[in-house]
Short mmCIF file of C-alpha atoms in Angstrom, two decimals:
data_model
loop_
_atom_site.label_atom_id
_atom_site.label_comp_id
_atom_site.label_asym_id
_atom_site.label_seq_id
_atom_site.Cartn_x
_atom_site.Cartn_y
_atom_site.Cartn_z
CA MET A 132 36.60 30.70 165.89
CA SER A 133 35.81 32.57 169.05
CA HIS A 134 37.88 35.68 168.45
CA ASP A 135 35.78 37.04 165.58
CA ALA A 136 38.69 36.69 163.20
CA PHE A 137 36.41 36.12 160.21
CA ILE A 138 33.74 38.27 158.58
CA THR A 139 32.76 35.48 156.19
CA ASP A 140 33.49 31.76 156.55
CA ALA A 141 34.17 30.12 153.22
CA GLU A 142 35.51 27.01 151.66
CA ILE A 143 37.12 27.95 148.40
CA GLU A 144 38.60 24.78 146.95
CA PRO A 145 42.01 24.58 145.26
CA THR A 146 42.14 24.57 141.46
CA GLY A 147 45.56 22.94 141.27
CA SER A 148 48.19 21.12 143.23
CA GLY A 149 51.51 22.45 144.52
CA PRO A 150 53.45 23.71 147.50
CA LEU A 151 50.31 24.61 149.48
CA ASP A 152 48.57 21.23 149.10
CA GLY A 153 46.43 20.55 152.14
CA ARG A 154 47.05 23.97 153.67
CA THR A 155 44.34 26.36 154.76
CA VAL A 156 44.70 30.08 154.13
CA ALA A 157 42.64 32.96 155.56
CA VAL A 158 42.36 35.98 153.27
CA LYS A 159 41.88 39.58 154.39
CA ASP A 160 38.51 40.90 153.37
CA ASN A 161 39.87 43.60 151.07
CA ILE A 162 41.29 40.97 148.68
CA SER A 163 38.77 39.97 146.01
CA THR A 164 37.39 36.43 145.93
CA ALA A 165 35.11 35.50 143.02
CA GLY A 166 31.63 34.66 144.28
CA VAL A 167 32.51 35.24 147.96
CA ARG A 168 31.61 38.61 149.43
CA THR A 169 34.45 41.05 150.06
CA THR A 170 33.43 43.81 152.44
CA CYS A 171 36.63 45.67 153.37
CA GLY A 172 35.13 45.74 156.86
CA SER A 173 32.68 48.38 155.61
CA ALA A 174 28.91 48.73 155.52
CA MET A 175 29.51 50.27 152.09
CA LEU A 176 30.42 46.83 150.72
CA GLU A 177 28.35 44.63 153.04
CA GLU A 178 26.67 42.89 150.10
CA TYR A 179 29.47 43.20 147.52
CA VAL A 180 30.38 39.96 145.75
CA PRO A 181 33.35 40.34 143.38
CA PRO A 182 32.98 38.75 139.94
CA TYR A 183 36.70 37.90 139.81
CA ASP A 184 39.61 36.68 141.95
CA ALA A 185 42.58 38.79 142.95
CA THR A 186 45.79 37.52 141.34
CA VAL A 187 47.09 36.37 144.74
CA VAL A 188 43.93 34.32 145.33
CA GLU A 189 44.26 32.70 141.91
CA ARG A 190 47.86 31.80 142.77
CA LEU A 191 46.87 30.36 146.17
CA LYS A 192 44.23 28.12 144.59
CA GLU A 193 46.60 26.97 141.84
CA ALA A 194 49.19 26.11 144.51
CA GLY A 195 46.78 23.74 146.27
CA ALA A 196 45.53 25.94 149.11
CA THR A 197 41.98 26.00 150.47
CA VAL A 198 40.73 29.47 151.40
CA VAL A 199 38.79 29.10 154.66
CA GLY A 200 37.43 32.59 155.13
CA LYS A 201 37.62 36.33 154.70
CA THR A 202 39.14 37.99 157.73
CA ASN A 203 38.11 40.98 159.75
CA MET A 204 39.96 44.25 159.33
CA ASP A 205 39.85 47.93 160.09
CA GLU A 206 37.45 49.47 157.60
CA PHE A 207 39.25 49.84 154.25
CA GLY A 208 42.55 49.10 156.04
CA MET A 209 42.43 52.32 158.03
CA GLY A 210 43.47 51.54 161.58
CA THR A 211 45.96 49.98 163.96
CA THR A 212 43.63 47.84 166.10
CA THR A 213 40.93 46.07 164.01
CA GLU A 214 38.27 47.88 166.02
CA THR A 215 36.93 50.12 163.24
CA SER A 216 35.33 47.29 161.26
CA ALA A 217 31.62 47.68 160.60
CA PHE A 218 31.38 44.02 161.68
CA GLY A 219 32.75 44.61 165.17
CA PRO A 220 36.23 44.13 166.67
CA THR A 221 38.47 41.05 166.66
CA GLU A 222 40.07 39.93 169.91
CA ASN A 223 43.75 39.03 170.23
CA PRO A 224 44.05 35.25 170.81
CA ALA A 225 47.56 35.75 172.23
CA ALA A 226 46.51 38.47 174.72
CA GLU A 227 42.82 38.22 175.54
CA GLY A 228 40.97 41.46 176.24
CA ARG A 229 43.42 43.23 173.96
CA VAL A 230 43.33 44.19 170.28
CA PRO A 231 45.05 42.02 167.65
CA GLY A 232 46.55 45.08 165.97
CA GLY A 233 45.46 46.35 162.61
CA SER A 234 44.46 46.60 160.03
CA SER A 235 44.97 42.90 159.14
CA GLY A 236 44.01 41.87 162.68
CA GLY A 237 41.61 39.14 161.61
CA SER A 238 44.31 37.47 159.50
CA ALA A 239 46.86 37.52 162.34
CA ALA A 240 44.27 36.29 164.85
CA ALA A 241 43.22 33.44 162.54
CA VAL A 242 46.83 32.23 162.40
CA ALA A 243 47.49 32.78 166.12
CA ALA A 244 44.33 30.88 167.08
CA GLY A 245 45.04 28.03 164.65
CA ASP A 246 41.90 28.73 162.58
CA ALA A 247 44.07 28.78 159.45
CA ASP A 248 47.58 27.54 158.69
CA LEU A 249 48.50 30.75 156.88
CA ALA A 250 46.93 34.10 156.04
CA LEU A 251 47.16 37.04 153.68
CA GLY A 252 46.98 40.63 154.86
CA SER A 253 47.74 43.96 153.26
CA ASP A 254 50.29 46.45 154.56
CA THR A 255 49.89 50.16 153.74
CA GLY A 256 51.72 51.56 156.76
CA GLY A 257 52.36 48.45 158.83
CA SER A 258 49.07 46.58 158.61
CA VAL A 259 50.66 43.13 158.25
CA ARG A 260 53.55 43.71 160.66
CA CYS A 261 51.56 45.37 163.46
CA PRO A 262 49.04 42.54 163.94
CA ALA A 263 51.82 39.98 163.49
CA ALA A 264 53.68 41.65 166.37
CA PHE A 265 50.60 41.95 168.62
CA CYS A 266 49.48 38.36 167.98
CA GLY A 267 52.92 36.72 168.26
CA VAL A 268 53.12 35.51 164.65
CA VAL A 269 55.29 36.33 161.61
CA GLY A 270 54.30 38.90 158.97
CA ILE A 271 56.15 39.98 155.84
CA LYS A 272 55.65 43.28 154.00
CA PRO A 273 57.22 42.66 150.58
CA THR A 274 59.11 45.21 148.49
CA TYR A 275 56.65 47.42 146.59
CA GLY A 276 56.12 45.79 143.20
CA LEU A 277 56.97 42.20 144.19
CA VAL A 278 53.37 41.10 144.74
CA SER A 279 50.43 41.90 142.48
CA ARG A 280 47.81 44.29 143.85
CA TYR A 281 45.28 43.28 141.19
CA GLY A 282 42.03 42.61 143.03
CA LEU A 283 43.15 44.33 146.24
CA VAL A 284 40.59 47.04 147.00
CA ALA A 285 42.86 50.06 146.97
CA TYR A 286 43.24 52.46 149.88
CA ALA A 287 46.65 54.08 149.16
CA ASN A 288 48.06 52.64 145.94
CA SER A 289 51.60 53.94 146.18
CA LEU A 290 52.15 52.40 149.63
CA GLU A 291 50.27 49.13 149.95
CA GLN A 292 51.42 45.57 149.35
CA ILE A 293 49.75 42.24 150.06
CA GLY A 294 51.83 40.17 152.49
CA PRO A 295 51.83 36.75 154.19
CA LEU A 296 51.23 35.91 157.86
CA ALA A 297 52.27 32.56 159.37
CA PRO A 298 53.45 30.92 162.60
CA THR A 299 57.08 30.80 161.39
CA VAL A 300 59.31 32.76 159.02
CA GLU A 301 59.76 29.68 156.82
CA GLU A 302 56.01 29.22 156.38
CA ALA A 303 55.51 32.93 155.66
CA ALA A 304 58.27 32.66 153.04
CA GLU A 305 56.57 29.62 151.47
CA LEU A 306 53.42 31.69 151.04
CA LEU A 307 55.47 34.56 149.61
CA ASP A 308 56.97 32.13 147.09
CA VAL A 309 53.45 31.41 145.84
CA ILE A 310 52.19 34.99 145.55
CA ALA A 311 55.35 36.85 144.42
CA GLY A 312 56.05 37.74 140.81
CA ASP A 313 55.12 39.92 137.89
CA ASP A 314 51.48 40.27 136.83
CA ASP A 315 50.47 41.79 133.51
CA ARG A 316 47.21 42.92 135.10
CA ASP A 317 49.08 45.17 137.57
CA ALA A 318 51.53 47.63 136.04
CA THR A 319 53.06 48.35 139.47
CA THR A 320 54.55 44.86 139.70
CA ARG A 321 58.08 44.13 138.57
CA GLU A 322 60.58 41.33 138.78
CA PRO A 323 63.48 41.86 141.16
CA PRO A 324 66.51 43.29 139.28
CA GLU A 325 68.36 39.97 139.50
CA GLY A 326 65.24 37.88 138.86
CA LEU A 327 63.02 35.99 141.27
CA PRO A 328 64.91 33.55 143.49
CA GLU A 329 64.07 29.84 143.28
CA SER A 330 62.68 29.93 146.79
CA TYR A 331 62.35 32.46 149.57
CA ALA A 332 61.59 29.58 151.92
CA ASP A 333 65.07 28.12 151.30
CA ALA A 334 66.53 31.34 152.71
CA ALA A 335 64.94 30.56 156.09
CA ASP A 336 67.97 28.54 157.20
CA GLY A 337 68.73 30.54 160.35
CA ASP A 338 72.32 31.13 159.25
CA VAL A 339 73.12 34.67 160.38
CA GLU A 340 76.85 34.29 161.02
CA GLY A 341 78.63 37.46 159.87
CA LEU A 342 75.46 39.50 159.29
CA THR A 343 75.55 43.20 160.24
CA VAL A 344 72.37 44.55 161.82
CA GLY A 345 71.87 48.30 162.18
CA VAL A 346 69.70 49.60 165.01
CA PRO A 347 68.20 53.04 164.25
CA THR A 348 68.37 55.01 167.49
CA GLU A 349 65.30 57.08 166.53
CA LEU A 350 63.10 53.96 166.43
CA LEU A 351 64.01 52.96 169.99
CA GLU A 352 63.55 56.37 171.61
CA GLY A 353 59.81 56.33 172.02
CA ALA A 354 59.44 52.63 172.84
CA ASP A 355 57.73 51.37 175.97
CA GLU A 356 60.20 49.96 178.52
CA GLY A 357 58.95 46.37 178.41
CA VAL A 358 59.03 46.40 174.61
CA ARG A 359 62.56 47.76 174.65
CA GLU A 360 63.83 45.11 177.09
CA THR A 361 62.27 42.32 175.02
CA PHE A 362 63.78 43.78 171.85
CA GLU A 363 67.25 44.06 173.44
CA ALA A 364 67.07 40.43 174.60
CA ALA A 365 66.22 39.31 171.04
CA LEU A 366 69.17 41.32 169.69
CA GLU A 367 71.41 39.60 172.25
CA ASP A 368 70.11 36.26 170.95
CA LEU A 369 71.08 37.31 167.41
CA ARG A 370 74.56 38.40 168.59
CA ASP A 371 75.00 34.96 170.21
CA GLN A 372 74.35 33.49 166.75
CA GLY A 373 77.13 35.53 165.12
CA VAL A 374 75.42 38.81 164.24
CA THR A 375 77.21 42.14 164.66
CA THR A 376 75.00 45.04 165.69
CA GLU A 377 75.69 48.73 165.35
CA GLU A 378 73.77 51.93 165.98
CA VAL A 379 72.68 53.90 162.94
CA SER A 380 70.78 57.15 162.60
CA LEU A 381 67.79 57.80 160.36
CA PRO A 382 66.94 61.46 161.02
CA SER A 383 64.18 61.46 158.39
CA VAL A 384 61.98 59.09 160.38
CA GLU A 385 61.04 61.99 162.65
CA THR A 386 58.69 63.26 159.93
CA ALA A 387 57.76 59.89 158.41
CA VAL A 388 54.48 59.49 160.27
CA GLN A 389 53.29 62.91 159.16
CA ALA A 390 54.33 62.25 155.56
CA TYR A 391 52.71 58.83 155.63
CA TYR A 392 49.35 60.10 156.84
CA VAL A 393 49.26 63.03 154.43
CA ILE A 394 50.04 60.77 151.46
CA ALA A 395 47.78 57.90 152.56
CA MET A 396 44.83 60.20 153.33
CA SER A 397 45.28 62.05 150.04
CA GLU A 398 45.30 58.82 148.05
CA ALA A 399 42.33 57.54 150.08
CA SER A 400 40.27 60.66 149.38
CA SER A 401 40.78 60.07 145.68
CA ASN A 402 40.44 56.26 145.71
CA LEU A 403 37.29 56.16 147.76
CA ALA A 404 35.51 58.56 145.40
CA ARG A 405 34.34 55.47 143.50
CA PHE A 406 32.00 54.54 146.35
CA ASP A 407 28.99 56.44 145.10
CA GLY A 408 26.31 53.78 145.50
CA VAL A 409 25.70 53.33 141.77
CA ARG A 410 27.75 50.32 140.63
CA TYR A 411 27.88 48.81 144.12
CA GLY A 412 26.99 49.93 147.60
CA PRO A 413 23.92 50.21 149.78
CA ALA A 414 20.64 51.36 148.31
CA THR A 415 19.38 54.51 150.02
CA GLU A 416 16.13 56.39 149.92
CA ALA A 417 17.93 59.71 149.43
CA GLU A 418 16.07 62.25 147.36
CA GLY A 419 17.82 64.93 145.38
CA ASP A 420 20.44 65.17 142.65
CA TRP A 421 23.60 63.15 142.12
CA ASN A 422 25.69 65.10 144.64
CA GLU A 423 23.09 64.88 147.37
CA ALA A 424 22.48 61.17 146.81
CA PHE A 425 26.23 60.54 146.65
CA ALA A 426 26.83 62.36 149.97
CA ALA A 427 23.97 60.48 151.64
CA VAL A 428 25.26 57.05 150.54
CA ARG A 429 28.72 57.92 151.83
CA GLU A 430 27.37 59.13 155.15
CA ALA A 431 25.52 55.84 155.61
CA GLY A 432 28.22 53.56 154.21
CA PHE A 433 31.46 54.88 155.74
CA GLY A 434 32.54 54.66 159.38
CA GLU A 435 34.08 57.55 161.28
CA GLU A 436 37.78 56.77 160.69
CA VAL A 437 37.17 56.49 156.93
CA LYS A 438 35.30 59.80 156.88
CA ARG A 439 38.08 61.41 158.93
CA ARG A 440 40.74 60.30 156.43
CA ILE A 441 38.72 61.23 153.34
CA LEU A 442 38.14 64.72 154.75
CA LEU A 443 41.75 65.25 155.83
CA GLY A 444 42.95 63.97 152.45
CA THR A 445 40.56 66.28 150.62
CA TYR A 446 41.83 69.15 152.77
CA ALA A 447 45.51 68.31 152.10
CA LEU A 448 44.92 68.28 148.35
CA SER A 449 42.71 71.36 148.20
CA ALA A 450 43.76 74.64 146.61
CA GLY A 451 46.09 76.58 148.90
CA TYR A 452 47.12 73.54 150.94
CA HIS A 453 48.55 71.21 148.31
CA ASP A 454 52.05 72.69 148.52
CA LYS A 455 51.94 72.89 152.30
CA TYR A 456 50.93 69.30 152.96
CA TYR A 457 51.05 66.99 149.95
CA LYS A 458 54.15 68.37 148.25
CA GLN A 459 56.11 68.55 151.51
CA ALA A 460 55.05 64.99 152.34
CA GLN A 461 56.48 63.85 149.00
CA ASP A 462 59.76 65.61 149.85
CA ALA A 463 59.78 63.86 153.23
CA ARG A 464 59.21 60.56 151.43
CA ALA A 465 62.25 61.17 149.22
CA TRP A 466 64.27 62.01 152.34
CA VAL A 467 63.27 58.73 154.00
CA GLU A 468 64.29 56.76 150.90
CA GLN A 469 67.67 58.49 150.85
CA ASP A 470 68.22 57.84 154.56
CA PHE A 471 67.57 54.12 154.17
CA ASP A 472 69.86 53.97 151.11
CA SER A 473 72.69 55.50 153.16
CA ALA A 474 72.11 53.11 156.05
CA PHE A 475 72.30 50.06 153.77
CA GLU A 476 75.77 51.14 152.63
CA SER A 477 77.08 50.01 156.03
CA VAL A 478 74.62 47.38 157.32
CA ASP A 479 72.79 44.38 155.83
CA VAL A 480 69.48 44.85 157.64
CA LEU A 481 67.92 47.24 160.14
CA ALA A 482 66.23 46.08 163.34
CA SER A 483 63.72 47.80 165.62
CA PRO A 484 60.70 46.93 167.71
CA THR A 485 57.83 46.48 165.22
CA MET A 486 55.47 48.43 167.51
CA PRO A 487 56.69 50.83 170.20
CA VAL A 488 53.93 49.58 172.53
CA PRO A 489 52.41 46.26 173.57
CA PRO A 490 48.86 45.42 172.37
CA PHE A 491 46.28 48.01 173.47
CA GLU A 492 43.34 47.01 175.62
CA MET A 493 40.18 46.80 173.55
CA GLY A 494 38.47 50.20 173.36
CA GLU A 495 41.48 52.00 174.85
CA SER A 496 42.58 53.99 171.84
CA LEU A 497 39.48 54.74 169.82
CA ALA A 498 38.86 58.23 171.17
CA ASP A 499 42.19 59.80 170.18
CA PRO A 500 43.08 59.33 166.50
CA LEU A 501 46.37 61.25 166.75
CA GLN A 502 47.70 58.93 169.48
CA MET A 503 46.70 56.00 167.29
CA TYR A 504 48.59 57.41 164.30
CA LEU A 505 51.75 57.81 166.42
CA ALA A 506 51.80 54.07 167.15
CA ASP A 507 52.76 53.51 163.49
CA ALA A 508 56.10 55.34 163.83
CA ASN A 509 58.31 52.28 163.31
CA THR A 510 56.44 50.69 160.42
CA VAL A 511 55.48 53.55 158.07
CA PRO A 512 59.02 54.55 156.99
CA VAL A 513 59.32 51.15 155.28
CA ASN A 514 56.24 51.78 153.12
CA LEU A 515 57.40 55.29 152.24
CA ALA A 516 60.71 53.83 151.01
CA ASN A 517 59.04 50.83 149.23
CA LEU A 518 61.26 48.39 151.17
CA PRO A 519 60.69 44.83 152.45
CA ALA A 520 60.33 44.10 156.17
CA VAL A 521 59.43 41.20 158.40
CA SER A 522 58.02 41.16 161.92
CA VAL A 523 59.05 38.15 164.00
CA PRO A 524 58.02 37.30 167.57
CA ALA A 525 60.69 38.59 169.98
CA GLY A 526 59.12 37.57 173.29
CA GLU A 527 56.34 38.72 175.58
CA THR A 528 55.65 41.39 178.16
CA ASP A 529 52.89 41.10 180.77
CA GLU A 530 50.70 42.95 178.31
CA GLY A 531 51.25 40.65 175.34
CA PRO A 532 53.62 39.73 172.53
CA VAL A 533 56.39 41.96 171.18
CA GLY A 534 57.54 41.90 167.55
CA LEU A 535 61.01 42.57 166.17
CA GLN A 536 61.08 44.22 162.76
CA LEU A 537 63.85 43.56 160.25
CA VAL A 538 64.05 45.87 157.24
CA GLY A 539 66.06 45.10 154.11
CA PRO A 540 67.09 46.90 150.92
CA ALA A 541 64.67 46.80 147.96
CA PHE A 542 64.09 43.19 146.82
CA GLY A 543 66.29 42.01 149.72
CA GLU A 544 63.60 39.59 150.97
CA GLU A 545 66.06 36.70 151.20
CA THR A 546 68.24 38.61 153.67
CA ILE A 547 65.42 39.57 156.04
CA ILE A 548 63.96 36.06 155.82
CA ARG A 549 67.33 34.54 156.69
CA ALA A 550 67.83 36.96 159.58
CA GLY A 551 64.28 36.53 160.85
CA SER A 552 64.48 32.75 160.76
CA ALA A 553 67.23 32.89 163.38
CA LEU A 554 64.53 34.02 165.82
CA ALA A 555 61.32 32.30 164.65
CA MET B 941 42.22 86.19 153.17
CA THR B 942 44.29 84.59 150.41
CA ALA B 943 44.85 80.88 150.27
CA ASP B 944 48.48 81.33 151.34
CA GLU B 945 47.64 83.34 154.43
CA ASP B 946 44.97 80.84 155.20
CA ALA B 947 47.47 78.00 154.86
CA GLY B 948 49.81 79.62 157.35
CA ASP B 949 47.04 79.58 159.91
CA SER B 950 45.84 76.07 159.27
CA ALA B 951 45.72 74.82 162.83
CA THR B 952 42.52 76.77 163.44
CA VAL B 953 39.94 74.52 161.88
CA ASP B 954 36.43 75.58 162.71
CA GLU B 955 33.18 73.76 162.20
CA ALA B 956 32.35 75.77 159.09
CA GLU B 957 35.60 74.61 157.52
CA VAL B 958 34.87 70.97 158.37
CA ARG B 959 31.44 71.32 156.75
CA HIS B 960 33.03 72.92 153.67
CA VAL B 961 35.58 70.11 153.24
CA ALA B 962 32.84 67.53 153.83
CA SER B 963 30.84 69.09 151.02
CA LEU B 964 33.88 69.00 148.72
CA ALA B 965 34.38 65.33 149.60
CA ARG B 966 30.65 64.60 149.19
CA VAL B 967 30.30 63.08 152.65
CA ASN B 968 27.40 64.20 154.82
CA LEU B 969 28.27 64.49 158.52
CA ASP B 970 26.02 64.74 161.54
CA GLU B 971 26.44 67.63 163.97
CA ALA B 972 28.30 65.56 166.57
CA GLU B 973 30.83 64.45 163.92
CA VAL B 974 31.36 68.03 162.76
CA GLU B 975 32.11 69.10 166.31
CA ARG B 976 34.46 66.17 167.01
CA PHE B 977 36.31 66.51 163.69
CA ALA B 978 36.91 70.25 164.19
CA GLY B 979 38.83 69.57 167.42
CA GLN B 980 40.70 66.54 166.06
CA PHE B 981 41.64 68.19 162.75
CA ALA B 982 43.22 71.11 164.62
CA ASP B 983 45.47 68.68 166.53
CA ILE B 984 46.28 66.52 163.51
CA LEU B 985 47.04 69.45 161.18
CA GLU B 986 49.21 71.05 163.84
CA TYR B 987 51.13 67.80 164.05
CA PHE B 988 51.56 67.82 160.24
CA GLU B 989 53.29 71.23 160.58
CA ALA B 990 56.52 69.30 161.29
CA LEU B 991 56.71 68.74 157.51
CA ASP B 992 57.84 72.38 157.27
CA ASP B 993 61.23 71.20 158.63
CA VAL B 994 61.94 68.71 155.85
CA PRO B 995 65.16 69.66 154.04
CA ASP B 996 65.41 69.89 150.26
CA VAL B 997 66.16 66.47 148.88
CA ASP B 998 67.12 65.62 145.33
CA ALA B 999 64.45 63.10 144.51
CA ASP B 1000 65.77 60.72 141.93
CA ALA B 1001 62.50 59.24 140.77
CA GLU B 1002 63.09 55.87 139.15
CA LEU B 1003 60.07 56.02 136.91
CA ALA B 1004 59.58 53.87 133.87
CA ASN B 1005 56.66 53.72 131.49
CA VAL B 1006 54.86 50.41 131.71
CA MET B 1007 53.14 49.78 128.42
CA ARG B 1008 51.60 46.71 126.88
CA PRO B 1009 50.05 46.08 123.49
CA ASP B 1010 46.49 47.33 123.25
CA GLU B 1011 44.80 44.02 122.68
CA VAL B 1012 41.20 42.98 123.22
CA ARG B 1013 40.89 40.58 126.14
CA GLU B 1014 38.06 38.84 127.84
CA GLY B 1015 36.39 41.09 130.40
CA LEU B 1016 33.40 40.90 132.68
CA THR B 1017 30.08 40.01 131.10
CA GLN B 1018 27.39 42.67 131.28
CA GLU B 1019 25.58 40.55 133.84
CA GLU B 1020 28.70 40.29 136.04
CA ALA B 1021 29.38 44.00 135.78
CA LEU B 1022 25.83 44.84 136.86
CA ARG B 1023 25.54 42.22 139.57
CA ASN B 1024 26.38 44.46 142.50
CA ALA B 1025 24.44 47.52 141.44
CA PRO B 1026 21.54 48.49 143.71
CA GLU B 1027 19.53 49.64 140.69
CA THR B 1028 19.73 48.77 137.00
CA GLU B 1029 17.51 49.40 134.00
CA ASP B 1030 17.69 47.86 130.52
CA GLY B 1031 21.13 46.39 131.16
CA ARG B 1032 22.56 49.66 132.47
CA PHE B 1033 23.45 51.13 135.85
CA LYS B 1034 20.78 53.46 137.15
CA GLY B 1035 21.97 56.49 139.10
CA PRO B 1036 20.38 59.59 140.56
CA ARG B 1037 19.69 62.57 138.29
CA VAL B 1038 22.76 64.73 137.72
CA SER B 1039 21.17 68.12 138.36
#
């Protein structure tokens, strides 16, 4: 475990027997585990020990899995590199000296290094798919509502889903089979319109004959040359297996990153208001009234990226700016949804590079938050539209692995799993 | 200046404005953070200006009420609920004075 993939080592025994018998699973440290501390990568929760399990953790244990640790992450899920954790950065086992991607970088690194058979991450704007791509493993972001968020420490409720990471598409789908499904403790979950399939893993049969894959031109434009060549070669591989590809246009994605950050920061500013140091959090010596003590705890407990997003979110929701930022971001979100709907009238899935760049060198990107936000251009539209997507390894450049992202219509997990399994 | 005029000129974020938002958000900042954030916020908010170009879209919100019967269920024990609190007194959370 030399890549600092874990914040806390654990051995949480199974409570039942099932499809995950004998398998080890690493769990991102923003997913609650009863009796095992859950820090969200933050000094604010350094000593926090949840009194209950997240629904997904309960389901893992019932299915026979052993949870082997809580994985490192960007603080509260806010980042693209797993360098903003209060517990230090994780290194990419597939490209040493480089970041594993974020924010579920510890989970992807644990799988890539063989420290766990499988892992759970959470994906608010690409946080499962980005580290999957950078670490050369598979990551699935499920349709919003397919997987319970009960026990996930919320950052941006309307965007985030818990998702599986694994060496292959089939194994990721096996983990999805275990965690998917309605939960009466989370009112945002729902069954797929046609009901849950018997098995997502069965869809990983590699049979892509006759499938139509759309390639959004806008998501290729900004990509690094090496990434683009690797992506094109993977598409050629799919064509050799009977896939038809065609160019499609998604004009709305040009404003998706802006909309994503306005919405995510706004939700974060509201969500993170609960961290006031009273029910949990670090004890401080601050004198003064509630507001002064509250502000002092939050200064001590939150890292810089978290403060940046809380402040920008507060700004975007404040009087005079709500209509300019938050309302327009919601309009942009509706536009993105409509664009995807139109695209799926003519194609089965959409393909793009997961990340427009190869893995960053460690420390390279911390100084310029705006540049960091731009790296999420290909993943955030999927969260805005509540759709499912998978990142599968497409090959490598000199600078590290490249991921290929496949996006499907809502509750179309079987289609993206089938298509992805033709590659990994 | 009215809020609207102010909003039209949002890319100029000065340090006073950063301090004001930080006080609204109840997050103390040190001086170096205030200075850094002022520069970064100007760039980030300018980038967000692209949202002005979003066309009108008929949003067809598929919203449904999710209700369940209001039944008593097992919850956390008092001990569990208090376990992570830095300070408690007589089985309650203890916080700073309100004013």
